[in-house]
Coordinates of N, CA and C in Angstrom, one line a residue:
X26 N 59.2 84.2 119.2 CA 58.2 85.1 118.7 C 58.1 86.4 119.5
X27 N 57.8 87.5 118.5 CA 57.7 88.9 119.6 C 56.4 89.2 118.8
X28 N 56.1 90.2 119.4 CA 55.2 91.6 119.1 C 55.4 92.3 117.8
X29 N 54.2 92.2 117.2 CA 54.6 93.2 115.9 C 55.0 94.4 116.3
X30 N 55.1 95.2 117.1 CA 55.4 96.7 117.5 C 56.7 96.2 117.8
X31 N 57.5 95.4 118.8 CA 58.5 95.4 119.3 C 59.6 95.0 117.8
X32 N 59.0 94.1 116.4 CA 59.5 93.8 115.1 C 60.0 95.3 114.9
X33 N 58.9 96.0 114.4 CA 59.2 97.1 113.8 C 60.2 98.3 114.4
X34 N 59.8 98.5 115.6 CA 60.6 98.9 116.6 C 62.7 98.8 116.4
X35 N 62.6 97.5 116.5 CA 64.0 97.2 116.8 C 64.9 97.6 115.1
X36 N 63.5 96.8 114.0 CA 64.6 97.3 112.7 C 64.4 98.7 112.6
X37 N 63.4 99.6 113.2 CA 63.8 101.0 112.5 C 62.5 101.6 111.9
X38 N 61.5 101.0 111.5 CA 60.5 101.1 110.7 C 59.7 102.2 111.6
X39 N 59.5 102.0 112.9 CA 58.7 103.3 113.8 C 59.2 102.9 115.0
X40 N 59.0 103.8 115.9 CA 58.9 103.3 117.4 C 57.3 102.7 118.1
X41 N 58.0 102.6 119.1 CA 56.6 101.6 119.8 C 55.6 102.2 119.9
X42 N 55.8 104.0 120.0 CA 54.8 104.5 120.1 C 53.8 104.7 119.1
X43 N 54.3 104.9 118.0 CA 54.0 105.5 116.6 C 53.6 103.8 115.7
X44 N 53.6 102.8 116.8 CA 53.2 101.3 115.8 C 51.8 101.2 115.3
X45 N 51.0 101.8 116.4 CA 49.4 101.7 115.8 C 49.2 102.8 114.3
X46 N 49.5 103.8 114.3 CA 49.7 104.8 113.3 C 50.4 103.9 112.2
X47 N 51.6 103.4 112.3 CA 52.4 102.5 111.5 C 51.5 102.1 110.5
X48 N 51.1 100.8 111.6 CA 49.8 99.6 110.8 C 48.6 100.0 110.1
X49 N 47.9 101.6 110.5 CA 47.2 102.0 109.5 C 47.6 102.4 108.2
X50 N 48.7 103.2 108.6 CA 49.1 103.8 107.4 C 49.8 102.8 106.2
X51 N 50.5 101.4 107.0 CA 51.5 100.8 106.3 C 50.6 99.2 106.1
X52 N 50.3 98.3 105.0 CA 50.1 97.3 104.8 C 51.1 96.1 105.4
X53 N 50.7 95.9 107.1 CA 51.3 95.2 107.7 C 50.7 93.8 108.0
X54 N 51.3 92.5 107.4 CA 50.8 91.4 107.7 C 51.7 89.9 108.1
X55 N 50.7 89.5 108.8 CA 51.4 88.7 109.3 C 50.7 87.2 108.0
X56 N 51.5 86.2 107.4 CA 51.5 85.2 106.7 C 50.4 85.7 105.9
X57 N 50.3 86.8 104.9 CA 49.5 87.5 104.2 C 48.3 87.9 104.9
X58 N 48.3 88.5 106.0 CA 47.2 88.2 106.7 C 47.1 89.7 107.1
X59 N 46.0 90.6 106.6 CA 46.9 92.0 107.4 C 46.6 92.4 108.6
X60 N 47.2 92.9 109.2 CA 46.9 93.2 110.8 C 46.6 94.2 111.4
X61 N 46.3 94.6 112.2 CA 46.3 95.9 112.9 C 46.9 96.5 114.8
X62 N 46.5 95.1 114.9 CA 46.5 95.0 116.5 C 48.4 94.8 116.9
X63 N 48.8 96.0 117.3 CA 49.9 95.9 117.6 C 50.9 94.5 118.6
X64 N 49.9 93.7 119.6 CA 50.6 92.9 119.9 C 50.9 91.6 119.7
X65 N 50.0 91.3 118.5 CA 50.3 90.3 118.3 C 51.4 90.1 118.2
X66 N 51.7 88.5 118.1 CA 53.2 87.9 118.1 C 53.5 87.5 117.3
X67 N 54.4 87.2 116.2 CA 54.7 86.2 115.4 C 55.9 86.5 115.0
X68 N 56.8 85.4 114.1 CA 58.3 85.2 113.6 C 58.5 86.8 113.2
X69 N 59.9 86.4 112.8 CA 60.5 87.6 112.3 C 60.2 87.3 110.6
X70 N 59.8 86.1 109.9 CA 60.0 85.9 108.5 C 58.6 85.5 108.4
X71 N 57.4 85.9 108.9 CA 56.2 85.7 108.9 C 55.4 87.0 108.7
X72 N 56.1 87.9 108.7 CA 55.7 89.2 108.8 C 56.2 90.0 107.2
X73 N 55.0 91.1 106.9 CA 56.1 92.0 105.9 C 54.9 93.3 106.2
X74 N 55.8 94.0 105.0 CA 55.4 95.4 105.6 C 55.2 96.2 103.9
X75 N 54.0 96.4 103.3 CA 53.5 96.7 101.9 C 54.6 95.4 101.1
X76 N 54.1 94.3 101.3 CA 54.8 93.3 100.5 C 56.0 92.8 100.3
X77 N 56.8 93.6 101.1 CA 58.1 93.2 101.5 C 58.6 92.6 103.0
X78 N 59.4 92.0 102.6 CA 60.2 90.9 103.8 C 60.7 92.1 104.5
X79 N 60.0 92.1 106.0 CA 61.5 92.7 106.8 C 62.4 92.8 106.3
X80 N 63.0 93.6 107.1 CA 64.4 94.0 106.7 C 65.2 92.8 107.9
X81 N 66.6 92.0 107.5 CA 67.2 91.0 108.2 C 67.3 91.4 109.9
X82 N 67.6 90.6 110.3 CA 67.4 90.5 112.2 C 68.9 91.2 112.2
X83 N 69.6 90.9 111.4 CA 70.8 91.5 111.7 C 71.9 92.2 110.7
X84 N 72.0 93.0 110.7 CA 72.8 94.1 109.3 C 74.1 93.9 109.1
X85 N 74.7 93.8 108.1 CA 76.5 94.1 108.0 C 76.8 94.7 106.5
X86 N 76.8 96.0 106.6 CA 77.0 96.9 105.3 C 78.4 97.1 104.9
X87 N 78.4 97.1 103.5 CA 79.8 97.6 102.6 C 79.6 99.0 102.2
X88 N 80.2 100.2 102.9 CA 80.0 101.1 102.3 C 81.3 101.7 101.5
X89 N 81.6 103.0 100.7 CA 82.1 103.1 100.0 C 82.2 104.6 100.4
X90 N 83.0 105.1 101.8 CA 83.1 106.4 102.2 C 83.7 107.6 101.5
X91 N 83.0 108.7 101.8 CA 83.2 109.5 101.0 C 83.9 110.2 101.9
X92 N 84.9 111.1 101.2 CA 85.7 112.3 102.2 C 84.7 113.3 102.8
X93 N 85.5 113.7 104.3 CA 84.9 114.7 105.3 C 83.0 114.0 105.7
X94 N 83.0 112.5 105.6 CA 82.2 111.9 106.7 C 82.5 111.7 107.9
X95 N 82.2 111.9 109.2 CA 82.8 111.1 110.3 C 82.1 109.5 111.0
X96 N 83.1 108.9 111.3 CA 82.4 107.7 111.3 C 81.9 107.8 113.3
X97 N 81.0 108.5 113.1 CA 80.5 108.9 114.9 C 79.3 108.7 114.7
X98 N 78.9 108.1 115.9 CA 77.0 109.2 116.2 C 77.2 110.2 116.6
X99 N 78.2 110.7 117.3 CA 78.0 112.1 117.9 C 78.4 113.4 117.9
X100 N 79.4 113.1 116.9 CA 80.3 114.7 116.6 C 79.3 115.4 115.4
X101 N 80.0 116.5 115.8 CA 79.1 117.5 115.0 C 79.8 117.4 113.3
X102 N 78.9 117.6 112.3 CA 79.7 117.8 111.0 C 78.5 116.5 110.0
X103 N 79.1 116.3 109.3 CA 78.5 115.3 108.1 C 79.0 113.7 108.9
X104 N 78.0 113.0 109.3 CA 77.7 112.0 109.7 C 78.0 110.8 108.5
X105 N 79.2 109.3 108.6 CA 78.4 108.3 107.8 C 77.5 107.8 108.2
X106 N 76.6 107.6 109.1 CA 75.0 107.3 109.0 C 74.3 107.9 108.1
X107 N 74.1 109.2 108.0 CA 73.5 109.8 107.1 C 73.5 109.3 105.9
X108 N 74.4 108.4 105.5 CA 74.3 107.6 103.9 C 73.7 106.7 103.9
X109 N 72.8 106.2 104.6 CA 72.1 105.1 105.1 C 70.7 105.4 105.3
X110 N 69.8 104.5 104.8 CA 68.5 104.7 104.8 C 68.1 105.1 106.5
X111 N 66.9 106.4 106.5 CA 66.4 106.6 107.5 C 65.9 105.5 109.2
X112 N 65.4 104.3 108.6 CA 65.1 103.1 108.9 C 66.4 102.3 109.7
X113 N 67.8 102.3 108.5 CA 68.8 101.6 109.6 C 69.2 102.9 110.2
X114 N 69.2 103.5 110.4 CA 69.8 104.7 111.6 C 68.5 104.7 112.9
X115 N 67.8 104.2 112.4 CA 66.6 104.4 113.9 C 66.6 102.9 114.5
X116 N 67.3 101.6 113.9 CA 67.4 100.4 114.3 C 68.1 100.6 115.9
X117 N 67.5 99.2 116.7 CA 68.0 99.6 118.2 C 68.1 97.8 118.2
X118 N 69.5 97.7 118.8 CA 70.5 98.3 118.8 C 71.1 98.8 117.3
X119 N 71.7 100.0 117.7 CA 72.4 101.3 116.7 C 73.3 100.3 115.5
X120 N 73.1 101.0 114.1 CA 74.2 100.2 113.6 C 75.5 101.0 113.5
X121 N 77.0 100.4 113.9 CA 77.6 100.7 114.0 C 79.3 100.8 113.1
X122 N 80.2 101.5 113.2 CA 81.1 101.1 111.9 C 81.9 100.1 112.4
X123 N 82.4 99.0 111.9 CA 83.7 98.4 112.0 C 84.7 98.8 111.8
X124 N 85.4 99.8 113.2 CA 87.0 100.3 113.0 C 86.3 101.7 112.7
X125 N 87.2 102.4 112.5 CA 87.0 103.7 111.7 C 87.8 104.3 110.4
X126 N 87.8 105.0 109.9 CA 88.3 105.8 108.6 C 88.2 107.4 109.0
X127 N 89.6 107.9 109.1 CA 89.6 109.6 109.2 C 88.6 110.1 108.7
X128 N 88.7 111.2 108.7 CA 87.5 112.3 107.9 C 87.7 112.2 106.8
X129 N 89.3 112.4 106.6 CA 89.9 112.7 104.8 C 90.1 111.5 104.3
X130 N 90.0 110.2 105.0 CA 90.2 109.2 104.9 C 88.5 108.6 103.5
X131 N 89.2 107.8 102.3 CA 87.7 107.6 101.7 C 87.8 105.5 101.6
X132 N 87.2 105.2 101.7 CA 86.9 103.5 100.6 C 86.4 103.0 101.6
X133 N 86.7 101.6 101.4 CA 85.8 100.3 102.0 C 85.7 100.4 103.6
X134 N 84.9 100.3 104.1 CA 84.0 100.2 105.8 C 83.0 99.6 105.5
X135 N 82.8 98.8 106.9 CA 81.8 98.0 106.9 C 81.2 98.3 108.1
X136 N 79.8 98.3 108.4 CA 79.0 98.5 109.3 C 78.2 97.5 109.8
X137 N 78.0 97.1 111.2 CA 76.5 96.5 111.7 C 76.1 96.7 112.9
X138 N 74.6 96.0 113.0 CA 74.2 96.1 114.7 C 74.9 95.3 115.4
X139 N 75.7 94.1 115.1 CA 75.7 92.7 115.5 C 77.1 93.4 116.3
X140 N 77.0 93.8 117.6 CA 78.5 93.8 118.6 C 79.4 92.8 118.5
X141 N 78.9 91.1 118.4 CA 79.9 90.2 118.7 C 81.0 90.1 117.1
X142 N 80.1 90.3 115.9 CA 80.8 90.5 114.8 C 81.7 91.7 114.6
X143 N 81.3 92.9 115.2 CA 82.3 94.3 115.2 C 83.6 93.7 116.2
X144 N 82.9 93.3 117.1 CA 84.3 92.7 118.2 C 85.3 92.2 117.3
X145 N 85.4 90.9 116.8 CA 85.9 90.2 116.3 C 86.2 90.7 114.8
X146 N 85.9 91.7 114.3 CA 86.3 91.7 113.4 C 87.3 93.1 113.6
X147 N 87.5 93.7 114.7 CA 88.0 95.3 115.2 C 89.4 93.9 116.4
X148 N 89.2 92.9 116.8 CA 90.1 92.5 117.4 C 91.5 92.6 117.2
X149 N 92.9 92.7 117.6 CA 94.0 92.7 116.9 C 94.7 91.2 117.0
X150 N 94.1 90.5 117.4 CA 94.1 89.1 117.2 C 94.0 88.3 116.1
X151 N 93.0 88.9 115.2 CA 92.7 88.5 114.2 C 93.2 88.4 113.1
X152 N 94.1 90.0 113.2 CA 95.0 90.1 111.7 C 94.4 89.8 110.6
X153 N 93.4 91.2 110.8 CA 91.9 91.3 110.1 C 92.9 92.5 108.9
X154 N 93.4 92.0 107.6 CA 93.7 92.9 106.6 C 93.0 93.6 105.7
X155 N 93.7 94.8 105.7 CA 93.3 95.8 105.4 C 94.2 96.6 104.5
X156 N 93.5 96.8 103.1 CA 94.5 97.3 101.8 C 94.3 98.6 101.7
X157 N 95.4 99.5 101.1 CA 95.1 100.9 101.6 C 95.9 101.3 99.9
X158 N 95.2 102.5 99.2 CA 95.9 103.4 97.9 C 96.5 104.3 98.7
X159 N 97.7 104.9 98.7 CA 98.6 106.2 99.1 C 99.1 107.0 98.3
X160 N 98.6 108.1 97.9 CA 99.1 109.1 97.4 C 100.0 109.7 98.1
X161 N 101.5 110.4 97.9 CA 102.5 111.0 98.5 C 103.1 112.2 97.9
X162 N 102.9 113.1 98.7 CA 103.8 114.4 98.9 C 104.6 113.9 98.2
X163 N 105.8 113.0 98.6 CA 107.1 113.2 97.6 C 107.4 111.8 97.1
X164 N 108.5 111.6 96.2 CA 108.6 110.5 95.5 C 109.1 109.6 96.7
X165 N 108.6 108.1 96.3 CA 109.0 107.0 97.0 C 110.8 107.1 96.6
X166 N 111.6 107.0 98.4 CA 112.6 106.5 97.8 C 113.0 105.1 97.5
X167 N 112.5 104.5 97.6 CA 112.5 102.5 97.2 C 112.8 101.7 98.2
X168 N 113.3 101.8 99.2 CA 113.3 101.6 100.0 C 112.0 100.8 101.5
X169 N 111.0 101.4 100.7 CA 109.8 101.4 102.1 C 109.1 99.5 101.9
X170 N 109.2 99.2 101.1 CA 109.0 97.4 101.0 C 109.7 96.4 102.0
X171 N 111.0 97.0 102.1 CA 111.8 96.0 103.1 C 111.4 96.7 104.3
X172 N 111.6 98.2 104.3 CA 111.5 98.8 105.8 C 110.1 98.0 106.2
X173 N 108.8 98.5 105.6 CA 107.6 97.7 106.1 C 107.5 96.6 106.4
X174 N 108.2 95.9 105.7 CA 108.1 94.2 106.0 C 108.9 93.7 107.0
X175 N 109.6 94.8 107.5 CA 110.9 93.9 108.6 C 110.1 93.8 109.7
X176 N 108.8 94.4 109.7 CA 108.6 94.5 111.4 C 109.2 94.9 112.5
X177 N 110.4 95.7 112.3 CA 111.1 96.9 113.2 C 111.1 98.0 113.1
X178 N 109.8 98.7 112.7 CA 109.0 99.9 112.7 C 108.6 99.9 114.1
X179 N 109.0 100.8 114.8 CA 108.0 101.1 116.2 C 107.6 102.8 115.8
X180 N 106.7 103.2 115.5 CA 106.1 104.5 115.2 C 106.4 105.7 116.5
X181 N 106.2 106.9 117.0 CA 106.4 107.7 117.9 C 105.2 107.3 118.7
X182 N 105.5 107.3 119.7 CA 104.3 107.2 121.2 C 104.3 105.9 121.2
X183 N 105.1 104.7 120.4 CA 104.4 103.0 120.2 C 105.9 102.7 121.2
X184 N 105.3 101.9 121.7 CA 106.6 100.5 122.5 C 106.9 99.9 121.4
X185 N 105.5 99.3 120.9 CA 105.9 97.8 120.2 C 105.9 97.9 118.5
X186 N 107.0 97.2 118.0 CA 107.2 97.3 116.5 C 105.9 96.7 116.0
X187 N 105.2 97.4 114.9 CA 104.4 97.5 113.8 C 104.8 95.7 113.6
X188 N 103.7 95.2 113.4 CA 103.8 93.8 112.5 C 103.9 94.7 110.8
X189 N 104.7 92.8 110.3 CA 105.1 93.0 108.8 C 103.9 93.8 107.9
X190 N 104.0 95.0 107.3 CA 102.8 95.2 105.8 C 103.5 94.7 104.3
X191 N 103.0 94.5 103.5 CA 103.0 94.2 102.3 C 103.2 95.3 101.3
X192 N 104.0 96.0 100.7 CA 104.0 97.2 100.3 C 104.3 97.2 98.6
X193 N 103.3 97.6 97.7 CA 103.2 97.6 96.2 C 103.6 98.7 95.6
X194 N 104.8 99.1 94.6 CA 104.6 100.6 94.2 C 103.9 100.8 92.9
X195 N 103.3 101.7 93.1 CA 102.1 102.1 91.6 C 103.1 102.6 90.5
X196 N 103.6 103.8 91.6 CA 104.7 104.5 90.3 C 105.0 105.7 91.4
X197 N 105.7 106.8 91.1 CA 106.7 107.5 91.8 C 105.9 107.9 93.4
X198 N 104.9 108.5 93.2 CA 104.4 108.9 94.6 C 103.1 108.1 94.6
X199 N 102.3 106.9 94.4 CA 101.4 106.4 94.7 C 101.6 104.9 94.7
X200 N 100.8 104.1 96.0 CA 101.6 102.9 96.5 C 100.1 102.3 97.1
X201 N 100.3 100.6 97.2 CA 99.3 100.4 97.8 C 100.0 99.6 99.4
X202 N 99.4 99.9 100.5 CA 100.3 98.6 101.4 C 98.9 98.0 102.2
X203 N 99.5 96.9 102.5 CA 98.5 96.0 103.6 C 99.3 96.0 104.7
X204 N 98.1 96.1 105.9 CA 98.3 96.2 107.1 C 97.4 95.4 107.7
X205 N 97.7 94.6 108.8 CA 96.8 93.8 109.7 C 96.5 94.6 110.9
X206 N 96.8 95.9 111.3 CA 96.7 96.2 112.4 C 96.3 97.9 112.3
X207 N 95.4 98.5 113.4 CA 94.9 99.8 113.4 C 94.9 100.8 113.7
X208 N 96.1 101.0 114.1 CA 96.8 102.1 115.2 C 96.2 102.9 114.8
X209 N 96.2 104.0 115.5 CA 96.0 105.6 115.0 C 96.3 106.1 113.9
X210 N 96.2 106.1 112.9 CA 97.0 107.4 111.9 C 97.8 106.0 111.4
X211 N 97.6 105.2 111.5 CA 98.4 104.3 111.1 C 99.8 104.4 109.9
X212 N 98.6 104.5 108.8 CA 99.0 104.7 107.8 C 99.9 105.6 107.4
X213 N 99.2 106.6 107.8 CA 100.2 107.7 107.6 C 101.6 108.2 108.3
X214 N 101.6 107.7 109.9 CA 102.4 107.4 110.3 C 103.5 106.8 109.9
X215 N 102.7 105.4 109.1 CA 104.2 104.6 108.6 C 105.1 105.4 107.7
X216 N 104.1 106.0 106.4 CA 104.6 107.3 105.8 C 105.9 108.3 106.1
X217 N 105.3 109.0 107.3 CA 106.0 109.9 108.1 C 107.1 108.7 108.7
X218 N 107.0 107.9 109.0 CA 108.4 107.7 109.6 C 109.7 107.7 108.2
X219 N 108.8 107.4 106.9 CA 110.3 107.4 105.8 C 110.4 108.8 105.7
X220 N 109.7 109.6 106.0 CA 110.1 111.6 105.7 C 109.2 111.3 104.8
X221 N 108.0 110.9 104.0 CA 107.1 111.3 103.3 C 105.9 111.6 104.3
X222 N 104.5 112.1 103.3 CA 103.4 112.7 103.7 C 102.3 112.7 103.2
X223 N 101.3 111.5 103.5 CA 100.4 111.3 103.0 C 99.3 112.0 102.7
X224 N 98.7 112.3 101.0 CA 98.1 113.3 100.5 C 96.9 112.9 100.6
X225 N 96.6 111.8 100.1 CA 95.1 111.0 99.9 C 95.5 109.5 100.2
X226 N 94.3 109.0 101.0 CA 94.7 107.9 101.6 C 92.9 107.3 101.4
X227 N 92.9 106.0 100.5 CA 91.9 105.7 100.4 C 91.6 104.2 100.4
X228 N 91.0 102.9 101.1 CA 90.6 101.8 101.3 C 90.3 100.9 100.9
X229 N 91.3 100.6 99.9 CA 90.3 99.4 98.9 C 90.0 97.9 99.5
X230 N 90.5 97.8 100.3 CA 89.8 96.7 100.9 C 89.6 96.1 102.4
X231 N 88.7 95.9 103.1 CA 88.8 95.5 104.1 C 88.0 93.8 104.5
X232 N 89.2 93.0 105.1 CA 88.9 92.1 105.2 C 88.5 91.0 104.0
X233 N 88.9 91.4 102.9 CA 88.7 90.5 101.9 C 87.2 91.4 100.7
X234 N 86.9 92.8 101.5 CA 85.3 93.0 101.0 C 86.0 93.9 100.3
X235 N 85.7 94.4 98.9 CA 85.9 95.8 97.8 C 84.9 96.4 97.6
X236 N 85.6 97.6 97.4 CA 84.5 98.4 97.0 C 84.5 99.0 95.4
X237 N 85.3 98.8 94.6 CA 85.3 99.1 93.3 C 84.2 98.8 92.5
X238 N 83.0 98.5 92.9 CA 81.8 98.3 92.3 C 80.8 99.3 92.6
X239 N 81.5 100.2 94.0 CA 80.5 101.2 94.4 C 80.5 102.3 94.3
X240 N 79.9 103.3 93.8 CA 80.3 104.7 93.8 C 80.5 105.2 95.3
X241 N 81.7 106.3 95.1 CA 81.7 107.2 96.5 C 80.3 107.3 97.1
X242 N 80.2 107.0 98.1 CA 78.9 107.1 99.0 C 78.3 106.1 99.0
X243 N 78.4 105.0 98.1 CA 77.1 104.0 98.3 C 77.5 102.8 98.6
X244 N 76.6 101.9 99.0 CA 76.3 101.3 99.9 C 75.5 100.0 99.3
X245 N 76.2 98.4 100.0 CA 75.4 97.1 99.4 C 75.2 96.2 100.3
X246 N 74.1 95.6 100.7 CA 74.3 94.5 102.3 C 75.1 93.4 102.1
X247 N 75.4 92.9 103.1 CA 76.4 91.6 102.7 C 75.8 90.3 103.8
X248 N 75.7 89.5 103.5 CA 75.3 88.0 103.6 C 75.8 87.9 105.0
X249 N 74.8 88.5 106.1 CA 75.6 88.5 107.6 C 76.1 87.1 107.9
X250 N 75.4 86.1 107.9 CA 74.8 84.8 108.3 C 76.3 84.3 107.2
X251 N 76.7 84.6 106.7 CA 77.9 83.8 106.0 C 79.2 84.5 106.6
X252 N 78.9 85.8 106.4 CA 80.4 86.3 107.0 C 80.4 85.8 108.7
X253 N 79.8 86.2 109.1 CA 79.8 85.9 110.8 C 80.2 84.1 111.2
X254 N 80.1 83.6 110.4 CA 80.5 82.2 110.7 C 82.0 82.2 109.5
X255 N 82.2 82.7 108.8 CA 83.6 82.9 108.1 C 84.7 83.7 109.1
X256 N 84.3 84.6 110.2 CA 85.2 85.3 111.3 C 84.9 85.0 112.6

């Protein structure tokens, strides 16, 4: 059990200072009961706030990135937080992205507070896959299916050869390939090692999650409590 101020606090709803103001302004109750006195204690699922259930103890979002977001808190420019309700961006601990996506980079990312789930799911242990669309400067020469799959890809600046990707062609210059691993530039690297040059590079899937249900920019929670015991 905590403190109603310390509840609201941690998901985002106010800070600890601003809890008494909160509870006036906001129909806060504990087991229908409304309250006012900031320290009382009780559950996390005992509580709501104008007739709604807290928001969960712990977040893991499917977002659907749009070009020129950065996935930071702290660089300057258009933020992916920003696509996210006011509330999860003020949650402590911060929610965070799983992995990253370039700027020009667009599709599937997933976000949460939960560190032990980002670990594990950002591990290179895990051979956490990841499906990617490629658009290309110039035509595929047919070739890049075997080269990707041999696993004797070592990229520039790498020691060690790239594990096997999976490589699909759409048609002359657009392709999809899976990758289990997150190097830098990955992708486009692999690219650049055949003499091509990746135009648009966008995410259709990570770790099993799509996003073809979401428009550019938006955003759906996903079943923490299922995935975190599935990785």
């Amino acid at each position: 059990m905590k403190r109603v101020d310390a509840h609201l606090s941690s998901l985002g709803y106010c800070s600890r200072s601003e809890a008494k103001r909160f509870l006036k302004q906001n129909e806060v109750c504990i087991n229908q009961n409304r309250v006012y006195n900031t320290s009382i204690k009780a559950k996390h699922n005992e509580i709501t706030v104008n007739g709604e259930n807290l928001d969960d103890e712990k977040l893991l979002i499917l977002l659907n990135k749009p070009e020129d977001y950065i996935c930071s808190h702290n660089d300057a420019g258009k933020l992916i937080y920003s696509l996210l309700p006011q509330r999860y961006q003020n949650r402590n601990p911060k929610i965070s992205t799983i992995g990253r996506l370039d700027i020009d980079t667009t599709g599937a990312i997933l976000l949460t507070d939960d560190g032990d789930l980002n670990h594990r799911l950002t591990s290179p242990k895990k051979d956490i896959k990841k499906i990617y669309e490629v658009s290309l400067e110039k035509p595929l020469k047919g070739d890049e299916k075997e080269l990707f799959a041999s696993g004797e890809i070592i990229l520039n600046s790498e020691t060690k050869a790239l594990k096997p990707a999976n490589f699909l062609k759409i048609d002359e210059k657009l392709a999809h390939i899976e990758i289990v691993e997150g190097k830098y530039h990955q992708v486009k690297r692999m690219f650049a090692y055949t003499g091509n040059k990746v135009i648009k590079l966008h995410r259709l899937n990570f770790a099993g999650f799509k996003v073809e249900d979401l428009k550019i920019g938006e955003f759906k929670l996903l079943d923490f409590e299922l995935v975190n015991r599935s990785f």
